[in-house]
Coordinates of C-alpha atoms in Angstrom, one line a residue:
X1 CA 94.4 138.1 76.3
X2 CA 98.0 139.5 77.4
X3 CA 96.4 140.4 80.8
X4 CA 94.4 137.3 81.5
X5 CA 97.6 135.5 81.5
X6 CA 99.6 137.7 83.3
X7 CA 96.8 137.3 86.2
X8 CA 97.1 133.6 85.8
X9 CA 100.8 133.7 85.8
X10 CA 100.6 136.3 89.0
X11 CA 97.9 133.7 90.5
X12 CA 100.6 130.9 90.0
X13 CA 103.8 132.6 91.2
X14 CA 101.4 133.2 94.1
X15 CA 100.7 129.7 95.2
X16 CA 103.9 128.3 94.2
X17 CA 106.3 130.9 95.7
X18 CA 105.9 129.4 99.2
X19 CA 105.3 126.0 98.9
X20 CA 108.7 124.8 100.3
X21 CA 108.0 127.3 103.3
X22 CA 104.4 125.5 103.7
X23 CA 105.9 122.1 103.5
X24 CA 108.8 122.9 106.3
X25 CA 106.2 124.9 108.3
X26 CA 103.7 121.9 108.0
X27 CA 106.5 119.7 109.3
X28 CA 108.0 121.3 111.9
X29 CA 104.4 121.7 113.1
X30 CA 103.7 117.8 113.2
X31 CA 107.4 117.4 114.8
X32 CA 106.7 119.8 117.7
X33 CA 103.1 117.9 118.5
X34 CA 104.3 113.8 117.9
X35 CA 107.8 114.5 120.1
X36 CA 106.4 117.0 122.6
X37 CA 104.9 114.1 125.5
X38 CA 102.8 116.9 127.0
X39 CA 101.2 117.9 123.5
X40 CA 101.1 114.3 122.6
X41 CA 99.3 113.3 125.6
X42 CA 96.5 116.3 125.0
X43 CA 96.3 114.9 121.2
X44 CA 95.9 111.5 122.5
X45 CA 92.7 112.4 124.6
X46 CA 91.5 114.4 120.9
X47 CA 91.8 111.5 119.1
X48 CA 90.2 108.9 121.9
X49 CA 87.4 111.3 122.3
X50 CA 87.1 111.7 118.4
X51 CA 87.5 108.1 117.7
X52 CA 84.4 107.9 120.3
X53 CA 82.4 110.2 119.1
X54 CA 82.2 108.8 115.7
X55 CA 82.4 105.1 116.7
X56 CA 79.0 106.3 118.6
X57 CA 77.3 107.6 115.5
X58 CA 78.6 104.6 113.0
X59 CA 76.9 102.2 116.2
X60 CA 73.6 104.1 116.2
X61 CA 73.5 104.3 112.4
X62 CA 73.9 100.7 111.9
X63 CA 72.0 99.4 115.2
X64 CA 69.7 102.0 115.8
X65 CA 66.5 100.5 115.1
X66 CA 67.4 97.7 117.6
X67 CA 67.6 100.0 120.7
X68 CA 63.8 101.0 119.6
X69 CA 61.3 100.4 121.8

């Protein structure tokens, strides 16, 4: 039993070592795409063409049969 939870405790100190690290990398991720105009610009044509795409498939879904010949 003694190693099973020194593994979990090794598994834990694992995942929760960085998390502070994560979070600030996270964030200065989302900060360098939202302020950069260029990168927001390319992120604005994503999410148009994405928006779109599944617009698109929630229309044929629901209307599909209609457009049948």
């Amino acid at each position: 039993m003694a190693d099973a939870s020194s593994s979990v405790n090794k598994v834990k100190n694992f995942l929760f070592s960085g998390t502070a690290n994560s979070v600030e990398t996270v964030k200065s991720f989302f900060n360098s795409q939202v302020y950069d105009e260029e990168k927001w610009a390319l992120n604005m044509k994503l999410l148009r063409a994405a928006g779109m795409f599944a617009g698109s498939i929630l229309l044929m879904r629901n209307y599909g049969d209609l457009m049948t010949i």
